[in-house]
Amino acid sequence: MQYALPADDQYAFLESANALNSGKVAMSPFLYNNLWSVSGQISQNVPDAELGISPVAGGRPYHGAYSFAVSYDSKNPQAAYWLMRYVTSFENQLAYAQGGGNPCRLDVVHYLIDTLPAGSPQRQALESSFQSDSNWKRDIHLYGHYTSTAMGSIYPKLMKAAYRIAIGGDIETTLKALSVQIITLQNLYGEEAMLAE
């Protein structure tokens, strides 16, 4: 916790990955797996260090509110479509992954898993991500905010709630308030309304 300063608005995932790769922390939970190229350097930076990557408890972590799509109000949808075809091609997604990104194509993921050395940080990250995505398949429709454009507004609320709990705030009160915030934001900004349970 000493490296994660709540008042430092410049401290985020990259700083966490750097703290890990320089041996300042023993573990860094909840990093996006495309930071393997940073955190994976620990074995070169810290003698006898080894990096292990695992999904969160339950095997269904938050996977990011990122998607490739043509905007519904695009001024040139045909050009946008062909740009998406180019960006999402096997060759481009492979190049993106080899540079440290998390590819959007399963064939690229499988290719890398089959060709990367066993135990390499990137392979561990891709295997973990693939397993997590597979675990979400059965009921992601129950969690509409995960696939919603409202997630950009919801995500900061999740971080603030997690911090309140981490510093000793009342868990039940915090989670109830968070639930109301998620439903409100989804109903305001999401594609589909979300009903309170």
PDB file of C-alpha atoms in Angstrom:
ATOM      1  CA  MET A   1       0.000   0.000   0.000  1.00  0.00           C
ATOM      2  CA  GLN A   2       2.921   2.394   0.555  1.00  0.00           C
ATOM      3  CA  TYR A   3       3.468   2.596  -3.211  1.00  0.00           C
ATOM      4  CA  ALA A   4      -0.187   3.203  -4.101  1.00  0.00           C
ATOM      5  CA  LEU A   5      -0.748   6.766  -2.984  1.00  0.00           C
ATOM      6  CA  PRO A   6      -4.463   7.603  -3.118  1.00  0.00           C
ATOM      7  CA  ALA A   7      -3.751  11.323  -3.510  1.00  0.00           C
ATOM      8  CA  ASP A   8      -1.409  10.778  -6.468  1.00  0.00           C
ATOM      9  CA  ASP A   9      -3.557  11.131  -9.568  1.00  0.00           C
ATOM     10  CA  GLN A  10      -0.606  10.032 -11.708  1.00  0.00           C
ATOM     11  CA  TYR A  11      -0.319   6.616 -10.012  1.00  0.00           C
ATOM     12  CA  ALA A  12      -2.110   3.920 -11.958  1.00  0.00           C
ATOM     13  CA  PHE A  13      -1.517   0.561 -13.621  1.00  0.00           C
ATOM     14  CA  LEU A  14       1.840   1.359 -15.240  1.00  0.00           C
ATOM     15  CA  GLU A  15       3.257   2.608 -11.948  1.00  0.00           C
ATOM     16  CA  SER A  16       2.009  -0.584 -10.255  1.00  0.00           C
ATOM     17  CA  ALA A  17       3.658  -2.726 -12.933  1.00  0.00           C
ATOM     18  CA  ASN A  18       6.921  -0.796 -12.483  1.00  0.00           C
ATOM     19  CA  ALA A  19       6.774  -1.276  -8.697  1.00  0.00           C
ATOM     20  CA  LEU A  20       6.445  -5.016  -9.344  1.00  0.00           C
ATOM     21  CA  ASN A  21       9.211  -5.281 -11.946  1.00  0.00           C
ATOM     22  CA  SER A  22      11.668  -3.435  -9.706  1.00  0.00           C
ATOM     23  CA  GLY A  23      10.949  -5.657  -6.676  1.00  0.00           C
ATOM     24  CA  LYS A  24       9.263  -2.972  -4.562  1.00  0.00           C
ATOM     25  CA  VAL A  25       6.166  -5.133  -4.030  1.00  0.00           C
ATOM     26  CA  ALA A  26       5.628  -8.875  -3.713  1.00  0.00           C
ATOM     27  CA  MET A  27       2.461  -8.882  -5.780  1.00  0.00           C
ATOM     28  CA  SER A  28       0.349  -6.513  -7.797  1.00  0.00           C
ATOM     29  CA  PRO A  29      -3.283  -7.577  -7.890  1.00  0.00           C
ATOM     30  CA  PHE A  30      -5.656  -6.501 -10.640  1.00  0.00           C
ATOM     31  CA  LEU A  31      -3.177  -5.463 -13.318  1.00  0.00           C
ATOM     32  CA  TYR A  32      -4.358  -5.634 -16.886  1.00  0.00           C
ATOM     33  CA  ASN A  33      -2.582  -8.508 -18.547  1.00  0.00           C
ATOM     34  CA  ASN A  34      -1.183  -6.339 -21.339  1.00  0.00           C
ATOM     35  CA  LEU A  35       1.265  -4.992 -18.731  1.00  0.00           C
ATOM     36  CA  TRP A  36       3.165  -8.300 -18.899  1.00  0.00           C
ATOM     37  CA  SER A  37       5.813  -6.529 -21.003  1.00  0.00           C
ATOM     38  CA  VAL A  38       6.580  -4.273 -18.010  1.00  0.00           C
ATOM     39  CA  SER A  39       6.019  -6.554 -15.017  1.00  0.00           C
ATOM     40  CA  GLY A  40       7.587  -9.495 -16.884  1.00  0.00           C
ATOM     41  CA  GLN A  41      10.983  -7.798 -16.593  1.00  0.00           C
ATOM     42  CA  ILE A  42      11.224  -8.702 -12.916  1.00  0.00           C
ATOM     43  CA  SER A  43      13.315 -11.803 -13.633  1.00  0.00           C
ATOM     44  CA  GLN A  44      15.963  -9.588 -15.277  1.00  0.00           C
ATOM     45  CA  ASN A  45      15.735  -6.810 -12.647  1.00  0.00           C
ATOM     46  CA  VAL A  46      15.569  -8.785  -9.390  1.00  0.00           C
ATOM     47  CA  PRO A  47      17.874 -11.779  -8.759  1.00  0.00           C
ATOM     48  CA  ASP A  48      15.996 -15.094  -8.327  1.00  0.00           C
ATOM     49  CA  ALA A  49      12.602 -13.440  -8.863  1.00  0.00           C
ATOM     50  CA  GLU A  50       9.881 -15.323 -10.707  1.00  0.00           C
ATOM     51  CA  LEU A  51       6.614 -13.963 -12.029  1.00  0.00           C
ATOM     52  CA  GLY A  52       3.356 -15.864 -11.763  1.00  0.00           C
ATOM     53  CA  ILE A  53       0.078 -14.693 -13.277  1.00  0.00           C
ATOM     54  CA  SER A  54      -3.335 -15.859 -12.135  1.00  0.00           C
ATOM     55  CA  PRO A  55      -6.922 -14.658 -12.516  1.00  0.00           C
ATOM     56  CA  VAL A  56      -8.709 -13.243  -9.500  1.00  0.00           C
ATOM     57  CA  ALA A  57     -10.655 -15.443  -7.103  1.00  0.00           C
ATOM     58  CA  GLY A  58     -13.694 -16.806  -8.890  1.00  0.00           C
ATOM     59  CA  GLY A  59     -11.884 -16.742 -12.237  1.00  0.00           C
ATOM     60  CA  ARG A  60     -13.957 -13.926 -13.727  1.00  0.00           C
ATOM     61  CA  PRO A  61     -12.067 -10.642 -13.400  1.00  0.00           C
ATOM     62  CA  TYR A  62     -13.114  -7.317 -14.835  1.00  0.00           C
ATOM     63  CA  HIS A  63     -11.878  -7.498 -18.399  1.00  0.00           C
ATOM     64  CA  GLY A  64     -11.994  -3.865 -19.474  1.00  0.00           C
ATOM     65  CA  ALA A  65     -14.586  -1.809 -21.284  1.00  0.00           C
ATOM     66  CA  TYR A  66     -12.807  -1.886 -24.593  1.00  0.00           C
ATOM     67  CA  SER A  67     -14.192  -2.906 -27.939  1.00  0.00           C
ATOM     68  CA  PHE A  68     -13.587  -2.565 -31.648  1.00  0.00           C
ATOM     69  CA  ALA A  69     -16.620  -1.280 -33.475  1.00  0.00           C
ATOM     70  CA  VAL A  70     -17.836   1.274 -35.967  1.00  0.00           C
ATOM     71  CA  SER A  71     -19.492   4.150 -34.141  1.00  0.00           C
ATOM     72  CA  TYR A  72     -23.216   4.400 -34.863  1.00  0.00           C
ATOM     73  CA  ASP A  73     -22.809   8.100 -35.684  1.00  0.00           C
ATOM     74  CA  SER A  74     -19.662   7.733 -37.802  1.00  0.00           C
ATOM     75  CA  LYS A  75     -19.463  10.343 -40.571  1.00  0.00           C
ATOM     76  CA  ASN A  76     -17.915   7.732 -42.876  1.00  0.00           C
ATOM     77  CA  PRO A  77     -19.075   4.272 -41.770  1.00  0.00           C
ATOM     78  CA  GLN A  78     -17.600   2.531 -44.821  1.00  0.00           C
ATOM     79  CA  ALA A  79     -14.101   3.905 -44.116  1.00  0.00           C
ATOM     80  CA  ALA A  80     -14.515   3.106 -40.410  1.00  0.00           C
ATOM     81  CA  TYR A  81     -15.539  -0.465 -41.285  1.00  0.00           C
ATOM     82  CA  TRP A  82     -12.452  -1.011 -43.457  1.00  0.00           C
ATOM     83  CA  LEU A  83     -10.228   0.527 -40.796  1.00  0.00           C
ATOM     84  CA  MET A  84     -11.656  -1.969 -38.286  1.00  0.00           C
ATOM     85  CA  ARG A  85     -11.056  -4.813 -40.740  1.00  0.00           C
ATOM     86  CA  TYR A  86      -7.431  -3.667 -41.057  1.00  0.00           C
ATOM     87  CA  VAL A  87      -6.859  -3.135 -37.320  1.00  0.00           C
ATOM     88  CA  THR A  88      -8.433  -6.483 -36.413  1.00  0.00           C
ATOM     89  CA  SER A  89      -6.609  -8.546 -39.050  1.00  0.00           C
ATOM     90  CA  PHE A  90      -4.535 -11.490 -37.852  1.00  0.00           C
ATOM     91  CA  GLU A  91      -1.286  -9.773 -38.823  1.00  0.00           C
ATOM     92  CA  ASN A  92      -2.057  -6.516 -37.034  1.00  0.00           C
ATOM     93  CA  GLN A  93      -3.380  -8.165 -33.887  1.00  0.00           C
ATOM     94  CA  LEU A  94      -0.311 -10.423 -33.790  1.00  0.00           C
ATOM     95  CA  ALA A  95       1.983  -7.380 -34.097  1.00  0.00           C
ATOM     96  CA  TYR A  96      -0.036  -5.621 -31.379  1.00  0.00           C
ATOM     97  CA  ALA A  97       0.258  -8.628 -29.061  1.00  0.00           C
ATOM     98  CA  GLN A  98       3.968  -9.010 -29.714  1.00  0.00           C
ATOM     99  CA  GLY A  99       4.372  -5.372 -28.655  1.00  0.00           C
ATOM    100  CA  GLY A 100       2.659  -6.081 -25.327  1.00  0.00           C
ATOM    101  CA  GLY A 101      -1.035  -5.632 -26.166  1.00  0.00           C
ATOM    102  CA  ASN A 102      -3.907  -7.980 -25.450  1.00  0.00           C
ATOM    103  CA  PRO A 103      -5.246  -9.154 -28.847  1.00  0.00           C
ATOM    104  CA  CYS A 104      -8.952  -9.238 -29.671  1.00  0.00           C
ATOM    105  CA  ARG A 105      -8.676 -12.348 -31.852  1.00  0.00           C
ATOM    106  CA  LEU A 106      -8.823 -15.869 -30.423  1.00  0.00           C
ATOM    107  CA  ASP A 107      -6.751 -17.257 -33.299  1.00  0.00           C
ATOM    108  CA  VAL A 108      -3.935 -14.865 -32.344  1.00  0.00           C
ATOM    109  CA  VAL A 109      -4.259 -15.876 -28.680  1.00  0.00           C
ATOM    110  CA  HIS A 110      -4.102 -19.585 -29.595  1.00  0.00           C
ATOM    111  CA  TYR A 111      -1.170 -19.010 -31.957  1.00  0.00           C
ATOM    112  CA  LEU A 112       0.811 -17.216 -29.246  1.00  0.00           C
ATOM    113  CA  ILE A 113      -0.064 -19.768 -26.559  1.00  0.00           C
ATOM    114  CA  ASP A 114       1.143 -22.516 -28.904  1.00  0.00           C
ATOM    115  CA  THR A 115       4.390 -20.735 -29.856  1.00  0.00           C
ATOM    116  CA  LEU A 116       5.540 -18.834 -26.753  1.00  0.00           C
ATOM    117  CA  PRO A 117       7.837 -20.574 -24.260  1.00  0.00           C
ATOM    118  CA  ALA A 118       6.001 -22.307 -21.410  1.00  0.00           C
ATOM    119  CA  GLY A 119       6.084 -20.139 -18.295  1.00  0.00           C
ATOM    120  CA  SER A 120       6.811 -16.886 -20.118  1.00  0.00           C
ATOM    121  CA  PRO A 121       4.917 -13.924 -18.635  1.00  0.00           C
ATOM    122  CA  GLN A 122       3.116 -13.180 -21.905  1.00  0.00           C
ATOM    123  CA  ARG A 123       1.986 -16.775 -22.310  1.00  0.00           C
ATOM    124  CA  GLN A 124       0.783 -16.877 -18.693  1.00  0.00           C
ATOM    125  CA  ALA A 125      -1.133 -13.636 -19.228  1.00  0.00           C
ATOM    126  CA  LEU A 126      -2.757 -14.902 -22.435  1.00  0.00           C
ATOM    127  CA  GLU A 127      -3.678 -18.263 -20.876  1.00  0.00           C
ATOM    128  CA  SER A 128      -5.163 -16.515 -17.849  1.00  0.00           C
ATOM    129  CA  SER A 129      -7.094 -14.074 -20.031  1.00  0.00           C
ATOM    130  CA  PHE A 130      -8.415 -16.837 -22.269  1.00  0.00           C
ATOM    131  CA  GLN A 131      -9.593 -18.858 -19.263  1.00  0.00           C
ATOM    132  CA  SER A 132     -11.275 -15.798 -17.739  1.00  0.00           C
ATOM    133  CA  ASP A 133     -13.051 -14.971 -21.012  1.00  0.00           C
ATOM    134  CA  SER A 134     -14.223 -18.577 -21.247  1.00  0.00           C
ATOM    135  CA  ASN A 135     -15.546 -18.391 -17.664  1.00  0.00           C
ATOM    136  CA  TRP A 136     -17.559 -15.255 -18.477  1.00  0.00           C
ATOM    137  CA  LYS A 137     -19.258 -16.767 -21.551  1.00  0.00           C
ATOM    138  CA  ARG A 138     -22.036 -18.514 -19.674  1.00  0.00           C
ATOM    139  CA  ASP A 139     -23.584 -15.465 -17.969  1.00  0.00           C
ATOM    140  CA  ILE A 140     -22.042 -12.152 -19.007  1.00  0.00           C
ATOM    141  CA  HIS A 141     -25.539 -11.105 -20.126  1.00  0.00           C
ATOM    142  CA  LEU A 142     -26.448 -10.892 -16.435  1.00  0.00           C
ATOM    143  CA  TYR A 143     -23.889  -8.123 -15.953  1.00  0.00           C
ATOM    144  CA  GLY A 144     -24.878  -5.519 -18.529  1.00  0.00           C
ATOM    145  CA  HIS A 145     -22.443  -2.848 -17.385  1.00  0.00           C
ATOM    146  CA  TYR A 146     -19.513  -5.004 -18.485  1.00  0.00           C
ATOM    147  CA  THR A 147     -20.458  -4.556 -22.123  1.00  0.00           C
ATOM    148  CA  SER A 148     -21.842  -1.045 -21.802  1.00  0.00           C
ATOM    149  CA  THR A 149     -20.525   2.314 -22.882  1.00  0.00           C
ATOM    150  CA  ALA A 150     -21.591   3.435 -19.386  1.00  0.00           C
ATOM    151  CA  MET A 151     -18.607   1.542 -17.982  1.00  0.00           C
ATOM    152  CA  GLY A 152     -16.447   4.620 -18.481  1.00  0.00           C
ATOM    153  CA  SER A 153     -18.572   6.333 -15.822  1.00  0.00           C
ATOM    154  CA  ILE A 154     -18.981   3.243 -13.649  1.00  0.00           C
ATOM    155  CA  TYR A 155     -15.317   2.272 -13.497  1.00  0.00           C
ATOM    156  CA  PRO A 156     -14.200   5.233 -11.321  1.00  0.00           C
ATOM    157  CA  LYS A 157     -17.016   4.419  -8.875  1.00  0.00           C
ATOM    158  CA  LEU A 158     -15.659   0.860  -8.557  1.00  0.00           C
ATOM    159  CA  MET A 159     -12.161   2.136  -7.749  1.00  0.00           C
ATOM    160  CA  LYS A 160     -13.432   4.594  -5.143  1.00  0.00           C
ATOM    161  CA  ALA A 161     -15.594   1.938  -3.484  1.00  0.00           C
ATOM    162  CA  ALA A 162     -12.675  -0.503  -3.368  1.00  0.00           C
ATOM    163  CA  TYR A 163     -10.508   2.173  -1.770  1.00  0.00           C
ATOM    164  CA  ARG A 164     -13.172   3.027   0.838  1.00  0.00           C
ATOM    165  CA  ILE A 165     -13.366  -0.649   1.804  1.00  0.00           C
ATOM    166  CA  ALA A 166      -9.549  -0.986   1.846  1.00  0.00           C
ATOM    167  CA  ILE A 167      -9.191   1.875   4.360  1.00  0.00           C
ATOM    168  CA  GLY A 168     -11.762   0.374   6.704  1.00  0.00           C
ATOM    169  CA  GLY A 169     -15.069   1.730   5.421  1.00  0.00           C
ATOM    170  CA  ASP A 170     -18.239  -0.243   6.066  1.00  0.00           C
ATOM    171  CA  ILE A 171     -18.380  -2.940   3.396  1.00  0.00           C
ATOM    172  CA  GLU A 172     -22.158  -3.422   3.271  1.00  0.00           C
ATOM    173  CA  THR A 173     -22.931   0.305   3.135  1.00  0.00           C
ATOM    174  CA  THR A 174     -20.263   0.891   0.460  1.00  0.00           C
ATOM    175  CA  LEU A 175     -21.486  -1.980  -1.726  1.00  0.00           C
ATOM    176  CA  LYS A 176     -25.142  -0.935  -1.436  1.00  0.00           C
ATOM    177  CA  ALA A 177     -24.246   2.621  -2.488  1.00  0.00           C
ATOM    178  CA  LEU A 178     -22.113   1.257  -5.332  1.00  0.00           C
ATOM    179  CA  SER A 179     -25.010  -0.887  -6.566  1.00  0.00           C
ATOM    180  CA  VAL A 180     -27.269   2.174  -6.732  1.00  0.00           C
ATOM    181  CA  GLN A 181     -24.570   4.127  -8.578  1.00  0.00           C
ATOM    182  CA  ILE A 182     -24.051   1.354 -11.149  1.00  0.00           C
ATOM    183  CA  ILE A 183     -27.775   1.044 -11.853  1.00  0.00           C
ATOM    184  CA  THR A 184     -28.188   4.839 -12.090  1.00  0.00           C
ATOM    185  CA  LEU A 185     -25.233   5.285 -14.457  1.00  0.00           C
ATOM    186  CA  GLN A 186     -26.256   2.328 -16.616  1.00  0.00           C
ATOM    187  CA  ASN A 187     -29.777   3.712 -16.898  1.00  0.00           C
ATOM    188  CA  LEU A 188     -28.458   7.172 -17.784  1.00  0.00           C
ATOM    189  CA  TYR A 189     -25.684   6.264 -20.220  1.00  0.00           C
ATOM    190  CA  GLY A 190     -25.966   2.583 -21.154  1.00  0.00           C
ATOM    191  CA  GLU A 191     -27.582   1.061 -24.214  1.00  0.00           C
ATOM    192  CA  GLU A 192     -30.107  -0.875 -22.129  1.00  0.00           C
ATOM    193  CA  ALA A 193     -31.775  -0.130 -18.815  1.00  0.00           C
ATOM    194  CA  MET A 194     -30.678  -2.101 -15.780  1.00  0.00           C
ATOM    195  CA  LEU A 195     -33.339  -2.979 -13.214  1.00  0.00           C
ATOM    196  CA  ALA A 196     -32.718  -3.017  -9.492  1.00  0.00           C
ATOM    197  CA  GLU A 197     -32.929  -6.490  -7.954  1.00  0.00           C
TER     198      GLU A 197
END
